[in-house]
PDB file of C-alpha atoms in Angstrom:
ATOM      1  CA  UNK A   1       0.000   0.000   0.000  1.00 94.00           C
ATOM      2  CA  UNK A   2       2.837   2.636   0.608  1.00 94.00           C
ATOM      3  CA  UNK A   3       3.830   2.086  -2.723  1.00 96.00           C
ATOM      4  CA  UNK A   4       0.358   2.150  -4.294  1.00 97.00           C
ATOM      5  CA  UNK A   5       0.461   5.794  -2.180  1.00 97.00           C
ATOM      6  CA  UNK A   6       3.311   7.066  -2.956  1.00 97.00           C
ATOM      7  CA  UNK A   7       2.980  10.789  -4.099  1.00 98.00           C
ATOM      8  CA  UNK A   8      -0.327  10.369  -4.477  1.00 98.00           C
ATOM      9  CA  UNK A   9      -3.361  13.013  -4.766  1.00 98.00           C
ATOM     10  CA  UNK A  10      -5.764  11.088  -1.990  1.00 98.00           C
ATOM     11  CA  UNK A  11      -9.538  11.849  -1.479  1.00 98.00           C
ATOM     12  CA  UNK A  12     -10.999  10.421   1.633  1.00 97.00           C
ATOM     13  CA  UNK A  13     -15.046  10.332   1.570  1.00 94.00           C
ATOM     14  CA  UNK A  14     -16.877   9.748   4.296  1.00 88.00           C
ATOM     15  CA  UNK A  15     -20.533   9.564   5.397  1.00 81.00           C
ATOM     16  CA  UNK A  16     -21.345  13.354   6.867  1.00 80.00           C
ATOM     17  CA  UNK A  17     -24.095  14.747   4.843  1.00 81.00           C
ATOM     18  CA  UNK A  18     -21.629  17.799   4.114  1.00 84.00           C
ATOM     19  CA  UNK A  19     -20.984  17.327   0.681  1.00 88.00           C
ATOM     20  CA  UNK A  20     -24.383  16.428  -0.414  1.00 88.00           C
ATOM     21  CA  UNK A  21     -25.267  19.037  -3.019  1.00 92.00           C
ATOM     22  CA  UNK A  22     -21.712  20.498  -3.727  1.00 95.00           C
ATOM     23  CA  UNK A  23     -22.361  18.281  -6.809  1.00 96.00           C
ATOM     24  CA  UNK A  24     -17.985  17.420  -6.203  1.00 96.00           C
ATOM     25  CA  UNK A  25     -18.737  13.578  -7.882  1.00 96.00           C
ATOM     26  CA  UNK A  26     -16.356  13.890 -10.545  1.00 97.00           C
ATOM     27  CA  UNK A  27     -13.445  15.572  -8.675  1.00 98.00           C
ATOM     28  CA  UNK A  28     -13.538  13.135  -6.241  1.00 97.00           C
ATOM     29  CA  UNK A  29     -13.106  10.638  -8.644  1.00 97.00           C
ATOM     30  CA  UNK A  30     -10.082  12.567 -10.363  1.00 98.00           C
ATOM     31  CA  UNK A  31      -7.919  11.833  -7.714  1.00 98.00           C
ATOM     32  CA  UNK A  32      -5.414   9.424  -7.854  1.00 98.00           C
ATOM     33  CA  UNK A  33      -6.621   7.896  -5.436  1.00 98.00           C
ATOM     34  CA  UNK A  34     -10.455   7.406  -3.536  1.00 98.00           C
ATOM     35  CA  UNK A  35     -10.535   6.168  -0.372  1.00 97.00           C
ATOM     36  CA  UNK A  36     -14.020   5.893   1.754  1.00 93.00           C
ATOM     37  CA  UNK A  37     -15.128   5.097   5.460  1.00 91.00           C
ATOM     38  CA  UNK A  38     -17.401   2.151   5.292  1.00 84.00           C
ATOM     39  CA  UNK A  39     -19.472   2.501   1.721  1.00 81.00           C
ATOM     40  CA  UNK A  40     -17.845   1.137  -1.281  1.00 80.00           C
ATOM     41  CA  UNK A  41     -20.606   2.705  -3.046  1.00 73.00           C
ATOM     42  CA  UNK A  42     -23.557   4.784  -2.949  1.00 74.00           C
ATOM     43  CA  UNK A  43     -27.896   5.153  -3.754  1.00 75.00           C
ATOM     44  CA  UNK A  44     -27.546   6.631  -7.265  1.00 83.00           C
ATOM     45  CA  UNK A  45     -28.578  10.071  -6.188  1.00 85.00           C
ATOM     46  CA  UNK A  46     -25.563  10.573  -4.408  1.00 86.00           C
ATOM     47  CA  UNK A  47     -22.834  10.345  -7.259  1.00 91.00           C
ATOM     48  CA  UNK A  48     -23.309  13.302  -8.636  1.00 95.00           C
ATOM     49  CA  UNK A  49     -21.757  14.633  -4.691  1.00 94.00           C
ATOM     50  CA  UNK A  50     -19.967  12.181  -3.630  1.00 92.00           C
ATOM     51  CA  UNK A  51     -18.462  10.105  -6.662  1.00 94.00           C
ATOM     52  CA  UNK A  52     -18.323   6.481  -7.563  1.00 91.00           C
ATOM     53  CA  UNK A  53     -14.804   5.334  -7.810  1.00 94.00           C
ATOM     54  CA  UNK A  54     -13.399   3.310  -4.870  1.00 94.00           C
ATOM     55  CA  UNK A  55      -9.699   2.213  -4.353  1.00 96.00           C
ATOM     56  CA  UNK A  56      -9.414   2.177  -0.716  1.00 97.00           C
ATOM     57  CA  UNK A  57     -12.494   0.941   1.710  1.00 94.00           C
ATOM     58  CA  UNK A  58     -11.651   1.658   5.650  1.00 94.00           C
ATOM     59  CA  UNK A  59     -14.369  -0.426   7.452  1.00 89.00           C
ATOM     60  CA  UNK A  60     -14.754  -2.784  10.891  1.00 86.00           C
ATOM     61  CA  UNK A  61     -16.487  -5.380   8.897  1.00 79.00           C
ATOM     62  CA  UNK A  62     -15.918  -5.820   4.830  1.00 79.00           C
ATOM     63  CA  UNK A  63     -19.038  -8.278   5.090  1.00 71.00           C
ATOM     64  CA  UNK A  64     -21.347  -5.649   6.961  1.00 67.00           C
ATOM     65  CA  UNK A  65     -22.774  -3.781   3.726  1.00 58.00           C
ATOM     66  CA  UNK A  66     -23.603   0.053   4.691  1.00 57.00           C
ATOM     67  CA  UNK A  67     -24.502   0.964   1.527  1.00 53.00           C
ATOM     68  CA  UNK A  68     -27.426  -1.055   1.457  1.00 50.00           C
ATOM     69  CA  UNK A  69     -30.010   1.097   2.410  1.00 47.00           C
ATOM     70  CA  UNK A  70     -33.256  -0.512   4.155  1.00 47.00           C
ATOM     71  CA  UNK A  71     -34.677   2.206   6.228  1.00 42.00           C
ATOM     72  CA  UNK A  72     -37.055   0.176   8.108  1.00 42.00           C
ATOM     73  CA  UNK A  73     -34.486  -1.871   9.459  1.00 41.00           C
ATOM     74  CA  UNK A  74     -34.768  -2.297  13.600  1.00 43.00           C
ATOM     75  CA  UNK A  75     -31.301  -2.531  15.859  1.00 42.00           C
ATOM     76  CA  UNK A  76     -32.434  -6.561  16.258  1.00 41.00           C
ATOM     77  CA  UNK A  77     -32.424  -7.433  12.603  1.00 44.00           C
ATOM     78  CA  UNK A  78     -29.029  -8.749  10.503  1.00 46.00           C
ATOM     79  CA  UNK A  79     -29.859  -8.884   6.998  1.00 47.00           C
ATOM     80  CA  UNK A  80     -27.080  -6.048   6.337  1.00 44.00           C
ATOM     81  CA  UNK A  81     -24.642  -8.641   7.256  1.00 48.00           C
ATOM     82  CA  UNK A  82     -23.821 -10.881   4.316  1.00 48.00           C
ATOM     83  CA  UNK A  83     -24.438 -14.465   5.499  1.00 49.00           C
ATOM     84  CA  UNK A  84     -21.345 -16.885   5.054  1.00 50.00           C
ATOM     85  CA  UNK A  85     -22.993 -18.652   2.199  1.00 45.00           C
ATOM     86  CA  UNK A  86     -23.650 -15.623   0.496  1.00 57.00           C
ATOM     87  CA  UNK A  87     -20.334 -14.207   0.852  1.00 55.00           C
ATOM     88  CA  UNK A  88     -18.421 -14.786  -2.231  1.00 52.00           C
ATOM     89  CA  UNK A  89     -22.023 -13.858  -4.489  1.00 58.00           C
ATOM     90  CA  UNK A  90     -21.418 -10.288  -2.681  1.00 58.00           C
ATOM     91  CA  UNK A  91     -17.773  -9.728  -3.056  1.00 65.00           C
ATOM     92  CA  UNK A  92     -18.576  -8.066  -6.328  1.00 68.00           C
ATOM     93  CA  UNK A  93     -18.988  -5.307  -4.507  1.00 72.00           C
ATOM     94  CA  UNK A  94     -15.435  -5.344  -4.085  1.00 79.00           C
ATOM     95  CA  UNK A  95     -13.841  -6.113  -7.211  1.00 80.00           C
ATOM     96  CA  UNK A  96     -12.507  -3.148  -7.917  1.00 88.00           C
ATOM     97  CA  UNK A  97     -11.214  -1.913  -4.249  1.00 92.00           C
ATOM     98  CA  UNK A  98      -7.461  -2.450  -4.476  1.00 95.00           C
ATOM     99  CA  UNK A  99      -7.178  -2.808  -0.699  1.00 95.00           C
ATOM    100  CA  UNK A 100      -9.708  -3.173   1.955  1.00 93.00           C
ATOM    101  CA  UNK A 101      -8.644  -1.652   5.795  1.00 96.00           C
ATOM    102  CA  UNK A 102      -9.625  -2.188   9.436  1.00 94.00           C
ATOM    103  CA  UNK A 103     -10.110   0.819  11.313  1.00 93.00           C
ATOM    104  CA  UNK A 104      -8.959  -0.851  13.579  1.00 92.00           C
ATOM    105  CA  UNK A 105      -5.395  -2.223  14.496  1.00 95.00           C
ATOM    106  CA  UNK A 106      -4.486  -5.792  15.059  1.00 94.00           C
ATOM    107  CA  UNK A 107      -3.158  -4.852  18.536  1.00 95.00           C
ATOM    108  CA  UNK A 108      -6.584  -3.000  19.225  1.00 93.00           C
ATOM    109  CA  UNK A 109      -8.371  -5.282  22.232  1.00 91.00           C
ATOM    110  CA  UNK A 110     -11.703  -5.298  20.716  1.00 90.00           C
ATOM    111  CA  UNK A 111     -10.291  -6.136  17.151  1.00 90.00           C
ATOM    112  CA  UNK A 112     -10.598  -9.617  17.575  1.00 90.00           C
ATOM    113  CA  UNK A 113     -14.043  -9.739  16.728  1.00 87.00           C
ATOM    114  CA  UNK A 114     -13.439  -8.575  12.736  1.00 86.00           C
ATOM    115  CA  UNK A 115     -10.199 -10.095  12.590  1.00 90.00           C
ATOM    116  CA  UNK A 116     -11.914 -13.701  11.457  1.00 87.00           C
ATOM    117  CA  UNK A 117     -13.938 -11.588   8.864  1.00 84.00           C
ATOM    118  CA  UNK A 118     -10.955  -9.884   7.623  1.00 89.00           C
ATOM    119  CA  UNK A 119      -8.982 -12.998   7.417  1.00 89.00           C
ATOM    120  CA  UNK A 120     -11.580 -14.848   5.044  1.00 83.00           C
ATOM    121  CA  UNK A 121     -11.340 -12.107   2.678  1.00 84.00           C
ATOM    122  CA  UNK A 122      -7.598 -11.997   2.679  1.00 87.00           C
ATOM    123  CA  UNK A 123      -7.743 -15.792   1.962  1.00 85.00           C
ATOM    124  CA  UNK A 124     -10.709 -15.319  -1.098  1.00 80.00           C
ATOM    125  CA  UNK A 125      -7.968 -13.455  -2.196  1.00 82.00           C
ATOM    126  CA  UNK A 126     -10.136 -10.902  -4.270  1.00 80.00           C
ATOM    127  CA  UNK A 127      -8.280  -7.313  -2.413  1.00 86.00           C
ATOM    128  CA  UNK A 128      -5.362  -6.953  -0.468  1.00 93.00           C
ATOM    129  CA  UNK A 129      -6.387  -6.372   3.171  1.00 94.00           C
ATOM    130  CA  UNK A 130      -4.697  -4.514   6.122  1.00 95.00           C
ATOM    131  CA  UNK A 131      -5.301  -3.101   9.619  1.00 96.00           C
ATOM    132  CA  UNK A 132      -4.580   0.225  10.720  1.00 95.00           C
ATOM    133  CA  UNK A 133      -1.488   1.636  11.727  1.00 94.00           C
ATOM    134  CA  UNK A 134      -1.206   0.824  15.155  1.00 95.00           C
ATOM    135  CA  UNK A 135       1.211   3.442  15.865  1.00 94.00           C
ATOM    136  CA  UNK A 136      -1.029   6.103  14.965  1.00 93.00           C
ATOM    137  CA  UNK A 137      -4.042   4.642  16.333  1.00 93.00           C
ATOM    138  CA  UNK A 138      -2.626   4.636  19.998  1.00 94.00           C
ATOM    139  CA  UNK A 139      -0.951   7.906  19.683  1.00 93.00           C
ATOM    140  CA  UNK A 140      -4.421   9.829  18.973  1.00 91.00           C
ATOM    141  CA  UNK A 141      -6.270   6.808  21.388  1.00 91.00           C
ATOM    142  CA  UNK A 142      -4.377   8.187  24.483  1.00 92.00           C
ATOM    143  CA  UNK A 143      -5.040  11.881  23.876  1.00 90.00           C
ATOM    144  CA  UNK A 144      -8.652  11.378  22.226  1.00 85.00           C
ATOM    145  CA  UNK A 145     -10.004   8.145  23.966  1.00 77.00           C
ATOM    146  CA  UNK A 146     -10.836   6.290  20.709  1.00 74.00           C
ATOM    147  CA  UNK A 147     -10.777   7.046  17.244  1.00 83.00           C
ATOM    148  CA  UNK A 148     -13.850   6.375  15.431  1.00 84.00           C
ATOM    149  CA  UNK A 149     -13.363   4.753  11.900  1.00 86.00           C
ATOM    150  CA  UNK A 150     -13.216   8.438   9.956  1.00 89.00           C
ATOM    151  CA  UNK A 151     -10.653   9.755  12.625  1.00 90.00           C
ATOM    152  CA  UNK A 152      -8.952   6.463  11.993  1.00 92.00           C
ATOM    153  CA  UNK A 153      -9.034   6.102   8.643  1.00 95.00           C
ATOM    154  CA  UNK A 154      -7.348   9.743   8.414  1.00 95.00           C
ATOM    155  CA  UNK A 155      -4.846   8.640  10.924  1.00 94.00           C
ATOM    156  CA  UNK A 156      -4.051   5.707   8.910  1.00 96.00           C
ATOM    157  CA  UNK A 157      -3.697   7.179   4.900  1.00 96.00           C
ATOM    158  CA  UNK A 158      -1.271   9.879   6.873  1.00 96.00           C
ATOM    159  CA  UNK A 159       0.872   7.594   7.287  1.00 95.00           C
ATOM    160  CA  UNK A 160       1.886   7.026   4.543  1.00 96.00           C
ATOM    161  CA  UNK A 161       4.179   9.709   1.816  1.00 97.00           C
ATOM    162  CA  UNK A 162       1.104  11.385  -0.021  1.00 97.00           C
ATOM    163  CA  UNK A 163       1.468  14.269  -1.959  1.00 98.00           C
ATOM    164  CA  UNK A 164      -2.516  15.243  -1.249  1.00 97.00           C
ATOM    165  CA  UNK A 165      -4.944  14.843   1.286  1.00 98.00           C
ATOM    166  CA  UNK A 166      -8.425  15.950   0.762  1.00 97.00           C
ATOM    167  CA  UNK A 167     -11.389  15.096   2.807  1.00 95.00           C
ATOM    168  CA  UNK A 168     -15.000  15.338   2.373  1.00 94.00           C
ATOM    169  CA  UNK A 169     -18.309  14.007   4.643  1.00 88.00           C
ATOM    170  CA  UNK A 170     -16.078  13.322   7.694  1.00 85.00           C
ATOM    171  CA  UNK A 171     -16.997  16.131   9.647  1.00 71.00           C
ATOM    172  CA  UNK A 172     -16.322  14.615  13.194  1.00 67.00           C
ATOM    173  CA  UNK A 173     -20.100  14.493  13.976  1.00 59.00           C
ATOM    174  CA  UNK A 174     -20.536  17.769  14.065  1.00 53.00           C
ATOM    175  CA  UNK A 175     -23.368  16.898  11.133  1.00 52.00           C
ATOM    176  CA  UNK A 176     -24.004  13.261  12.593  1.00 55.00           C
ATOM    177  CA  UNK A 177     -24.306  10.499   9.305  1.00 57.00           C
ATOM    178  CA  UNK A 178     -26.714  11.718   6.104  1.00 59.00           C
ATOM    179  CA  UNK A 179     -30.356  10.956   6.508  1.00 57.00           C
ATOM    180  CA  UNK A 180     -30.171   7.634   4.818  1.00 58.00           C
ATOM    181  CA  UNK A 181     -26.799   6.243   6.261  1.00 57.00           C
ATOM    182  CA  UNK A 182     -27.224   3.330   8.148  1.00 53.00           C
ATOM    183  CA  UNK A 183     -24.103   2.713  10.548  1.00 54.00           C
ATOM    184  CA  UNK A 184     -23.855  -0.944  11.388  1.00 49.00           C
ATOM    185  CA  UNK A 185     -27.478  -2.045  12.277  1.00 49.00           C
ATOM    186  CA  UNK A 186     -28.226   1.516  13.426  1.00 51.00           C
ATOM    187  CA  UNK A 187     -30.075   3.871  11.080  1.00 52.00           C
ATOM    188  CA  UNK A 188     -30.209   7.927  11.536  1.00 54.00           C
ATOM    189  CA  UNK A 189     -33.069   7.664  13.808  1.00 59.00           C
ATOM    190  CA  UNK A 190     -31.757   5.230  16.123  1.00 54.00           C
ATOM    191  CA  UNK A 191     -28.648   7.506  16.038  1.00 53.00           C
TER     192      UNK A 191
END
């Protein structure tokens, strides 16, 4: 991955409603390089803002599919996570992501749980996979308590020699998620 970085011109999208209607699709997808926290893609009406091209995914769970949208889903119900069986039918969703990250490092306690789920993909061998710098991560844990995955996920691409960093929809919650983001099983509402 450092090489596939190397002086590059990254864009990191995220989920914040905050470039919704800036209409910035296609110069998100000039970049070099498009990175985004937790949807490989989008609903249609948000490509025109947000862009469709996706090199990078930063995720806890490359089987937990956020851009799915079912907004009558309840916090009890798990359809949004790709059954076992039905893995390797839903990996086309990540054909074209040339590497797939945890949020999360290795070394991270609770990362034990999405290691397994990681792991599988690494061995389907259809993107290369890797966990956050742990460095980083635990640096910015002790002074900020715990990243979230956007915080992360900017912790992480810095770490490597870019020549460009530019970030759209992470906003630090300042905005929350857009209306029809559903994080994990949660949607807006339950948010």
């Amino acid at each position: 991955m450092n090489q596939f970085l190397q002086n590059k011109k990254v864009a990191l999208v995220g989920p914040s409603p905050a470039p919704v209607g800036k209409k910035q699709g296609e110069f998100i997808d000039s970049f070099d390089v498009v990175a985004r926290v937790k949807s490989v893609t989008y609903p249609e009406k948000y490509i025109i803002d947000l862009g469709k091209r996706c090199d990078i995914l930063y995720t806890t769970n490359p089987f937990d599919r956020v851009d799915i949208i079912k907004k009558e889903l309840d916090i009890h119900q798990t359809e949004r996570m790709v059954h076992k069986k039905e893995r390797y039918e839903n990996f086309n969703h990540l054909k074209n992501v040339k590497y797939v990250v945890c949020t999360y490092p290795k070394e991270e306690f609770f990362c034990d749980r999405f290691i397994d789920d990681f792991e599988e993909l690494r061995e389907a061998d259809i993107t290369n996979v890797r966990y956050a710098n742990p460095d980083s991560y635990f640096k910015a844990k002790t002074e900020t308590d715990r990243p979230n995955s956007g915080f992360s996920a900017i912790l992480d691409i810095l770490s490597f020699d870019l020549k460009e960093l530019h970030i759209f929809g992470l906003d630090f919650h300042r905005s929350m998620y857009r209306g029809d983001y559903q994080n994990s099983l949660y949607s807006y509402a339950i948010i």
